[in-house]
XYZ file of N, CA, C and O in Angstrom:
660
model
N 9.156 21.051 6.776
C 8.249 22.007 7.355
C 6.903 21.869 6.669
O 6.824 21.689 5.471
N 5.855 21.930 7.440
C 4.513 21.808 6.887
C 3.620 22.889 7.456
O 3.766 23.289 8.606
N 2.716 23.362 6.624
C 1.720 24.320 7.083
C 0.438 23.534 7.315
O -0.027 22.811 6.436
N -0.118 23.686 8.493
C -1.299 22.913 8.857
C -2.466 23.866 9.054
O -2.382 24.820 9.825
N -3.558 23.596 8.336
C -4.768 24.398 8.471
C -5.785 23.584 9.245
O -5.936 22.390 9.013
N -6.505 24.230 10.115
C -7.585 23.541 10.809
C -8.887 24.236 10.461
O -8.934 25.450 10.301
N -9.928 23.428 10.314
C -11.241 23.979 10.005
C -12.182 23.676 11.153
O -13.186 22.993 10.997
N -11.850 24.154 12.294
C -12.694 23.943 13.464
C -13.344 25.256 13.842
O -12.783 26.324 13.618
N -14.513 25.147 14.410
C -15.172 26.349 14.906
C -15.150 26.261 16.430
O -16.154 25.929 17.057
N -13.961 26.500 16.970
C -13.845 26.345 18.419
C -14.612 27.426 19.163
O -14.669 28.576 18.743
N -15.187 26.969 20.256
C -15.911 27.913 21.115
C -15.003 28.426 22.218
O -15.247 29.487 22.765
N -13.981 27.618 22.520
C -13.063 28.018 23.582
C -11.637 27.826 23.099
O -11.395 27.195 22.068
N -10.711 28.332 23.858
C -9.290 28.184 23.539
C -8.893 26.717 23.622
O -8.105 26.229 22.810
N -9.467 25.989 24.568
C -9.110 24.588 24.743
C -9.563 23.745 23.538
O -8.849 22.849 23.100
N -10.724 24.048 22.986
C -11.185 23.342 21.789
C -10.274 23.648 20.600
O -9.973 22.775 19.793
N -9.828 24.894 20.497
C -8.901 25.268 19.420
C -7.581 24.528 19.575
O -7.013 24.023 18.595
N -7.075 24.441 20.810
C -5.825 23.713 21.043
C -5.980 22.224 20.740
O -5.068 21.604 20.176
N -7.126 21.649 21.090
C -7.377 20.237 20.769
C -7.400 20.022 19.258
O -6.836 19.046 18.751
N -8.035 20.940 18.519
C -8.084 20.826 17.060
C -6.689 20.925 16.459
O -6.327 20.179 15.539
N -5.875 21.827 16.984
C -4.500 21.975 16.499
C -3.693 20.720 16.809
O -2.943 20.218 15.965
N -3.868 20.186 18.004
C -3.130 18.975 18.393
C -3.505 17.794 17.493
O -2.637 17.038 17.055
N -4.789 17.666 17.184
C -5.215 16.586 16.292
C -4.626 16.759 14.894
O -4.184 15.794 14.264
N -4.593 17.984 14.405
C -4.039 18.236 13.073
C -2.546 17.943 13.045
O -2.027 17.365 12.081
N -1.826 18.309 14.088
C -0.381 18.040 14.147
C -0.125 16.538 14.238
O 0.776 16.006 13.568
N -0.922 15.820 15.039
C -0.771 14.362 15.126
C -1.031 13.703 13.776
O -0.321 12.785 13.369
N -2.049 14.196 13.081
C -2.358 13.649 11.756
C -1.196 13.896 10.791
O -0.813 13.010 10.021
N -0.609 15.069 10.844
C 0.533 15.385 9.982
C 1.728 14.500 10.308
O 2.441 14.038 9.415
N 1.966 14.228 11.589
C 3.061 13.339 11.981
C 2.843 11.930 11.444
O 3.779 11.279 10.985
N 1.610 11.473 11.517
C 1.308 10.136 11.005
C 1.575 10.061 9.512
O 2.099 9.069 9.017
N 1.215 11.102 8.794
C 1.471 11.108 7.354
C 2.962 11.178 7.051
O 3.429 10.627 6.061
N 3.699 11.878 7.903
C 5.142 12.009 7.679
C 5.854 10.680 7.877
O 6.859 10.399 7.241
N 5.331 9.866 8.769
C 5.942 8.556 9.018
C 5.143 7.506 8.262
O 4.427 6.696 8.845
N 5.277 7.523 6.953
C 4.513 6.590 6.129
C 4.877 5.154 6.449
O 6.049 4.814 6.631
N 3.857 4.364 6.509
C 4.061 2.932 6.674
C 4.775 2.443 5.418
O 4.456 2.855 4.309
N 5.747 1.576 5.578
C 6.532 1.123 4.424
C 5.680 0.393 3.398
O 6.046 0.287 2.238
N 4.504 -0.084 3.807
C 3.651 -0.785 2.850
C 3.198 0.115 1.722
O 2.869 -0.368 0.640
N 3.157 1.429 1.952
C 2.639 2.329 0.942
C 3.694 2.751 -0.070
O 3.398 3.494 -0.983
N 4.926 2.280 0.103
C 5.992 2.502 -0.861
C 6.103 3.982 -1.248
O 6.161 4.332 -2.409
N 6.044 4.849 -0.250
C 6.193 6.289 -0.410
C 5.118 6.907 -1.296
O 5.333 7.928 -1.929
N 3.953 6.299 -1.344
C 2.830 6.843 -2.088
C 1.931 7.575 -1.095
O 1.133 6.968 -0.392
N 2.066 8.891 -1.016
C 1.328 9.661 -0.003
C -0.172 9.633 -0.253
O -0.949 9.608 0.691
N -0.573 9.611 -1.510
C -2.000 9.575 -1.830
C -2.628 8.299 -1.288
O -3.684 8.329 -0.646
N -1.971 7.173 -1.517
C -2.468 5.892 -1.016
C -2.457 5.874 0.508
O -3.403 5.403 1.137
N -1.412 6.409 1.110
C -1.323 6.426 2.574
C -2.424 7.278 3.188
O -3.050 6.872 4.170
N -2.671 8.450 2.612
C -3.721 9.322 3.152
C -5.086 8.662 3.048
O -5.882 8.691 3.992
N -5.373 8.061 1.900
C -6.678 7.437 1.716
C -6.848 6.197 2.581
O -7.932 5.942 3.103
N -5.788 5.414 2.738
C -5.881 4.241 3.608
C -6.069 4.662 5.060
O -6.844 4.044 5.804
N -5.402 5.723 5.466
C -5.577 6.239 6.825
C -7.003 6.744 7.022
O -7.631 6.477 8.044
N -7.516 7.447 6.031
C -8.885 7.945 6.122
C -9.873 6.781 6.179
O -10.834 6.819 6.941
N -9.629 5.744 5.395
C -10.486 4.554 5.444
C -10.489 3.942 6.835
O -11.544 3.608 7.381
N -9.306 3.764 7.404
C -9.201 3.125 8.707
C -9.806 3.973 9.819
O -10.321 3.432 10.790
N -9.755 5.285 9.670
C -10.271 6.146 10.720
C -11.772 6.410 10.614
O -12.401 6.757 11.607
N -12.353 6.254 9.440
C -13.750 6.676 9.280
C -14.674 5.592 8.749
O -15.737 5.900 8.238
N -14.318 4.323 8.866
C -15.176 3.280 8.313
C -16.432 3.052 9.155
O -17.470 2.685 8.637
N -16.331 3.268 10.463
C -17.482 2.998 11.332
C -18.506 4.122 11.229
O -18.162 5.294 11.179
N -19.745 3.730 11.201
C -20.820 4.713 11.165
C -21.222 5.005 12.604
O -21.537 4.104 13.374
N -21.185 6.281 12.970
C -21.601 6.702 14.307
C -23.111 6.833 14.280
O -23.659 7.794 13.742
N -23.794 5.850 14.854
C -25.250 5.806 14.748
C -25.951 6.842 15.628
O -27.127 7.102 15.459
N -25.226 7.426 16.538
C -25.840 8.429 17.395
C -25.439 9.850 17.043
O -25.747 10.791 17.778
N -24.778 10.016 15.930
C -24.255 11.338 15.559
C -25.375 12.268 15.123
O -26.261 11.881 14.362
N -25.291 13.492 15.580
C -26.234 14.523 15.163
C -25.439 15.741 14.729
O -24.289 15.927 15.118
N -26.067 16.562 13.923
C -25.420 17.792 13.474
C -25.398 18.758 14.651
O -26.458 19.058 15.228
N -24.205 19.235 15.045
C -24.167 20.122 16.208
C -24.824 21.463 15.900
O -24.627 22.038 14.832
N -25.617 21.911 16.838
C -26.290 23.206 16.688
C -25.441 24.311 17.280
O -24.416 24.074 17.917
N -25.864 25.498 17.046
C -25.152 26.648 17.601
C -25.413 26.729 19.090
O -26.317 26.104 19.631
N -24.635 27.529 19.762
C -24.743 27.654 21.210
C -25.857 28.652 21.567
O -25.660 29.576 22.331
N -27.025 28.415 20.970
C -28.190 29.247 21.258
C -29.327 28.338 21.686
O -29.225 27.110 21.596
N -30.398 28.912 22.112
C -31.559 28.117 22.535
C -32.112 27.347 21.345
O -32.440 26.158 21.449
N -32.183 28.000 20.203
C -32.697 27.340 19.007
C -31.770 26.198 18.570
O -32.232 25.128 18.172
N -30.462 26.414 18.673
C -29.494 25.379 18.303
C -29.591 24.173 19.211
O -29.561 23.025 18.757
N -29.731 24.393 20.512
C -29.879 23.274 21.453
C -31.200 22.559 21.245
O -31.284 21.335 21.339
N -32.244 23.276 20.907
C -33.541 22.650 20.623
C -33.442 21.793 19.356
O -34.013 20.699 19.278
N -32.710 22.307 18.385
C -32.504 21.549 17.145
C -31.779 20.227 17.432
O -32.162 19.173 16.920
N -30.714 20.277 18.251
C -29.982 19.062 18.628
C -30.886 18.098 19.377
O -30.870 16.887 19.111
N -31.668 18.592 20.300
C -32.584 17.727 21.064
C -33.606 17.087 20.129
O -33.937 15.897 20.270
N -34.090 17.851 19.157
C -35.031 17.295 18.179
C -34.394 16.192 17.349
O -35.027 15.163 17.076
N -33.151 16.405 16.939
C -32.448 15.371 16.176
C -32.299 14.096 17.000
O -32.511 12.996 16.494
N -31.916 14.248 18.251
C -31.740 13.081 19.116
C -33.066 12.337 19.305
O -33.103 11.108 19.286
N -34.141 13.066 19.463
C -35.457 12.449 19.640
C -35.862 11.677 18.391
O -36.307 10.524 18.470
N -35.698 12.289 17.239
C -36.048 11.616 15.980
C -35.159 10.387 15.786
O -35.631 9.320 15.360
N -33.876 10.498 16.134
C -32.953 9.372 16.006
C -33.417 8.197 16.871
O -33.451 7.067 16.436
N -33.796 8.475 18.121
C -34.219 7.408 19.031
C -35.543 6.804 18.602
O -35.742 5.590 18.721
N -36.460 7.625 18.082
C -37.755 7.102 17.646
C -37.633 6.235 16.389
O -38.399 5.290 16.208
N -36.693 6.559 15.525
C -36.531 5.789 14.281
C -35.447 4.717 14.384
O -35.116 4.072 13.394
N -34.907 4.535 15.563
C -33.813 3.582 15.773
C -34.197 2.170 15.332
O -33.431 1.483 14.672
N -35.361 1.717 15.695
C -35.796 0.358 15.379
C -35.880 0.133 13.874
O -35.689 -0.970 13.389
N -36.156 1.182 13.117
C -36.311 1.051 11.678
C -34.967 1.015 10.947
O -34.761 0.208 10.040
N -34.032 1.861 11.331
C -32.773 1.990 10.593
C -31.631 1.154 11.099
O -30.612 1.001 10.415
N -31.758 0.589 12.294
C -30.634 -0.135 12.892
C -30.145 -1.314 12.045
O -28.943 -1.447 11.835
N -31.032 -2.201 11.537
C -30.507 -3.341 10.751
C -29.709 -2.902 9.518
O -28.665 -3.470 9.215
N -30.183 -1.876 8.828
C -29.467 -1.399 7.647
C -28.129 -0.773 8.035
O -27.116 -0.985 7.367
N -28.117 -0.002 9.113
C -26.870 0.616 9.556
C -25.857 -0.424 10.005
O -24.656 -0.291 9.752
N -26.321 -1.483 10.660
C -25.401 -2.556 11.056
C -24.833 -3.256 9.835
O -23.641 -3.585 9.787
N -25.658 -3.479 8.835
C -25.186 -4.109 7.604
C -24.162 -3.221 6.906
O -23.123 -3.693 6.432
N -24.411 -1.939 6.848
C -23.473 -0.998 6.228
C -22.155 -0.978 6.987
O -21.066 -1.011 6.390
N -22.226 -0.959 8.315
C -21.014 -0.942 9.133
C -20.205 -2.223 8.935
O -18.979 -2.174 8.821
N -20.870 -3.366 8.885
C -20.167 -4.632 8.645
C -19.498 -4.640 7.280
O -18.360 -5.097 7.133
N -20.186 -4.117 6.272
C -19.609 -4.053 4.930
C -18.390 -3.136 4.908
O -17.349 -3.478 4.339
N -18.499 -1.971 5.547
C -17.370 -1.039 5.597
C -16.170 -1.683 6.291
O -15.033 -1.553 5.816
N -16.408 -2.370 7.399
C -15.312 -3.021 8.124
C -14.642 -4.078 7.257
O -13.408 -4.155 7.185
N -15.442 -4.895 6.575
C -14.872 -5.935 5.707
C -14.095 -5.314 4.554
O -13.022 -5.802 4.175
N -14.601 -4.233 3.999
C -13.921 -3.559 2.893
C -12.579 -2.992 3.338
O -11.571 -3.149 2.639
N -12.551 -2.359 4.496
C -11.299 -1.786 4.993
C -10.287 -2.888 5.271
O -9.110 -2.767 4.920
N -10.715 -3.989 5.880
C -9.785 -5.105 6.145
C -9.265 -5.699 4.841
O -8.084 -6.029 4.729
N -10.137 -5.818 3.851
C -9.724 -6.369 2.557
C -8.714 -5.454 1.874
O -7.688 -5.918 1.363
N -8.976 -4.176 1.866
C -8.052 -3.225 1.237
C -6.717 -3.224 1.958
O -5.654 -3.192 1.325
N -6.753 -3.291 3.286
C -5.506 -3.335 4.059
C -4.710 -4.594 3.726
O -3.491 -4.536 3.537
N -5.397 -5.735 3.619
C -4.711 -6.982 3.255
C -4.149 -6.904 1.837
O -3.040 -7.384 1.576
N -4.889 -6.281 0.924
C -4.414 -6.155 -0.452
C -3.190 -5.252 -0.535
O -2.249 -5.541 -1.283
N -3.182 -4.177 0.243
C -2.020 -3.279 0.253
C -0.806 -4.013 0.803
O 0.296 -3.912 0.255
N -1.003 -4.770 1.885
C 0.105 -5.539 2.459
C 0.609 -6.571 1.462
O 1.825 -6.731 1.283
N -0.303 -7.264 0.809
C 0.089 -8.271 -0.188
C 0.823 -7.621 -1.361
O 1.835 -8.149 -1.836
N 0.339 -6.471 -1.807
C 1.005 -5.743 -2.891
C 2.416 -5.342 -2.491
O 3.350 -5.453 -3.290
N 2.577 -4.901 -1.254
C 3.908 -4.535 -0.760
C 4.841 -5.737 -0.761
O 5.987 -5.643 -1.215
N 4.355 -6.877 -0.280
C 5.192 -8.077 -0.273
C 5.561 -8.518 -1.688
O 6.698 -8.920 -1.945
N 4.605 -8.428 -2.597
C 4.894 -8.793 -3.987
C 5.915 -7.845 -4.615
O 6.812 -8.283 -5.342
N 5.781 -6.560 -4.334
C 6.735 -5.591 -4.883
C 8.137 -5.841 -4.328
O 9.122 -5.800 -5.079
N 8.224 -6.121 -3.029
C 9.535 -6.442 -2.440
C 10.110 -7.710 -3.040
O 11.304 -7.781 -3.337
N 9.275 -8.718 -3.210
C 9.735 -9.988 -3.791
C 10.216 -9.781 -5.219
O 11.247 -10.310 -5.627
N 9.476 -8.986 -5.978
C 9.866 -8.735 -7.367
C 11.191 -7.976 -7.432
O 12.057 -8.304 -8.241
N 11.372 -6.990 -6.552
C 12.627 -6.256 -6.527
C 13.783 -7.168 -6.145
O 14.870 -7.082 -6.717
N 13.545 -8.051 -5.187
C 14.587 -8.994 -4.772
C 14.948 -9.925 -5.922
O 16.133 -10.151 -6.190
N 13.936 -10.455 -6.599
C 14.196 -11.366 -7.713
C 14.893 -10.655 -8.869
O 15.813 -11.204 -9.485
N 14.462 -9.436 -9.146
C 15.109 -8.685 -10.222
C 16.560 -8.405 -9.890
O 17.437 -8.536 -10.746
N 16.824 -8.017 -8.671
C 18.200 -7.721 -8.280
C 19.047 -8.988 -8.296
O 20.194 -8.972 -8.744
N 18.479 -10.068 -7.802
C 19.221 -11.319 -7.746
C 19.492 -11.848 -9.144
O 20.599 -12.223 -9.465
N 18.482 -11.853 -9.978
C 18.646 -12.434 -11.298
C 19.479 -11.567 -12.217
O 20.209 -12.094 -13.045
N 19.388 -10.310 -12.093
C 20.095 -9.468 -13.039
C 21.604 -9.635 -12.923
O 22.280 -9.763 -13.939
N 22.145 -9.672 -11.722
C 23.593 -9.805 -11.566
C 24.035 -11.265 -11.606
O 24.940 -11.619 -12.361
N 23.406 -12.095 -10.802
C 23.826 -13.498 -10.733
C 23.569 -14.222 -12.042
O 24.393 -15.013 -12.496
N 22.437 -13.956 -12.634
C 22.127 -14.641 -13.881
C 23.068 -14.206 -14.998
O 23.513 -15.027 -15.801
N 23.396 -12.920 -15.041
C 24.321 -12.425 -16.048
C 25.691 -13.071 -15.881
O 26.300 -13.516 -16.863
N 26.168 -13.174 -14.648
C 27.455 -13.834 -14.396
C 27.401 -15.307 -14.775
O 28.346 -15.857 -15.340
N 26.281 -15.946 -14.446
C 26.130 -17.361 -14.781
C 26.137 -17.565 -16.298
O 26.801 -18.469 -16.815
N 25.420 -16.714 -17.015
C 25.376 -16.825 -18.476
C 26.746 -16.551 -19.075
O 27.186 -17.248 -20.004
N 27.456 -15.560 -18.549
C 28.798 -15.260 -19.040
C 29.741 -16.436 -18.820
O 30.527 -16.793 -19.710
N 29.662 -17.058 -17.659
C 30.546 -18.215 -17.401
C 30.177 -19.382 -18.308
O 31.059 -20.101 -18.804
N 28.883 -19.589 -18.563
C 28.470 -20.652 -19.474
C 28.946 -20.371 -20.894
O 29.408 -21.290 -21.608
N 28.876 -19.112 -21.311
C 29.345 -18.754 -22.648
C 30.863 -18.957 -22.779
O 31.346 -19.451 -23.817
N 31.610 -18.596 -21.722
C 33.061 -18.832 -21.752
C 33.365 -20.320 -21.869
O 34.229 -20.729 -22.649
N 32.658 -21.130 -21.095
C 32.879 -22.579 -21.138
C 32.537 -23.137 -22.518
O 33.273 -23.973 -23.059
N 31.457 -22.659 -23.099
C 31.069 -23.128 -24.439
C 32.077 -22.675 -25.494
O 32.398 -23.426 -26.423
N 32.596 -21.448 -25.355
C 33.599 -20.956 -26.300
C 34.887 -21.771 -26.196
O 35.481 -22.160 -27.210
N 35.303 -22.062 -24.957
C 36.498 -22.888 -24.767
C 36.297 -24.283 -25.351
O 37.196 -24.838 -26.003
N 35.101 -24.838 -25.123
C 34.807 -26.176 -25.668
C 34.793 -26.134 -27.190
O 35.306 -27.055 -27.857
N 34.231 -25.053 -27.748
C 34.223 -24.922 -29.197
C 35.651 -24.837 -29.749
O 35.969 -25.454 -30.771
N 36.536 -24.075 -29.092
C 37.924 -23.984 -29.525
C 38.602 -25.348 -29.465
O 39.360 -25.731 -30.384
N 38.353 -26.092 -28.401
C 38.947 -27.421 -28.271
C 38.437 -28.351 -29.370
O 39.214 -29.120 -29.956
N 37.132 -28.258 -29.676
C 36.576 -29.091 -30.745
C 37.158 -28.708 -32.103
O 37.458 -29.580 -32.926
N 37.361 -27.448 -32.372
C 37.961 -27.014 -33.634
C 39.398 -27.515 -33.761
O 39.823 -27.951 -34.830
N 40.135 -27.414 -32.633
C 41.503 -27.924 -32.649
C 41.516 -29.430 -32.905
O 42.349 -29.936 -33.655
N 40.626 -30.144 -32.294
C 40.568 -31.599 -32.476
C 40.171 -31.950 -33.909
O 40.736 -32.869 -34.507
N 39.204 -31.180 -34.472
C 38.813 -31.416 -35.871
C 39.980 -31.131 -36.798
O 40.244 -31.887 -37.754
N 40.714 -30.062 -36.521
C 41.872 -29.738 -37.353
C 42.910 -30.844 -37.264
O 43.521 -31.228 -38.279
N 43.122 -31.401 -36.066
C 44.075 -32.504 -35.890
C 43.633 -33.737 -36.647
O 44.436 -34.396 -37.318
N 42.351 -34.045 -36.552
C 41.829 -35.225 -37.254
C 41.918 -35.044 -38.773
O 42.207 -35.997 -39.500
N 41.672 -33.834 -39.252
C 41.789 -33.579 -40.683
C 43.231 -33.747 -41.134
O 43.494 -34.284 -42.225
N 44.176 -33.330 -40.305
C 45.586 -33.512 -40.656
C 45.944 -34.991 -40.677
O 46.729 -35.419 -41.519
N 45.401 -35.738 -39.773
C 45.694 -37.172 -39.743
C 45.093 -37.865 -40.953
O 45.659 -38.835 -41.471
N 43.968 -37.413 -41.452
C 43.332 -38.022 -42.604
C 43.994 -37.647 -43.909
O 44.035 -38.429 -44.849
N 44.555 -36.502 -44.031
C 45.170 -36.052 -45.273
C 46.355 -36.919 -45.660
O 46.452 -37.310 -46.834
N 47.299 -37.234 -44.799
C 48.431 -38.034 -45.259
C 48.002 -39.423 -45.718
O 48.606 -40.002 -46.605
N 47.024 -40.013 -45.184
C 46.584 -41.346 -45.592
C 45.993 -41.329 -46.983
O 46.181 -42.265 -47.756
N 45.261 -40.305 -47.309
C 44.634 -40.258 -48.623
C 45.621 -39.837 -49.694
O 45.459 -40.142 -50.844
N 46.640 -39.173 -49.339
C 47.601 -38.704 -50.340
C 48.600 -39.719 -50.637
O 49.095 -40.574 -50.721
């Protein structure tokens, strides 16, 4: 069971329902962690946030209130955005490309880390039991060989004693 809080300022019931639906979908996604995150919720949340918010929305404006002044403020923001578009576009494109490359790199690193962790667990499990059995069998064989060599040395010593006496 999870308690989900939404921080939306809905103007209508439909906007409130949309905000609730988005929050529930987000919670479901977190509940079904990708196996790459090895049950690390902090890493999963941050990777999800990276993947969802890496792109810069170049046309985004701060929403105004539902008043004449608020709509005028939004229109002013849009006008300033369009007038300064030629100046900021190259930098924004460079930032967006960097963010995309960073997110892809982090995603590849997480996947690689997951594969390495699985490989290490497999090797540890394989070596711990099989290697121990192999070493035990080698030790038994060496002990048996040592016993046979001691018996042979004892026999040879007995054969040498009567000749010298």
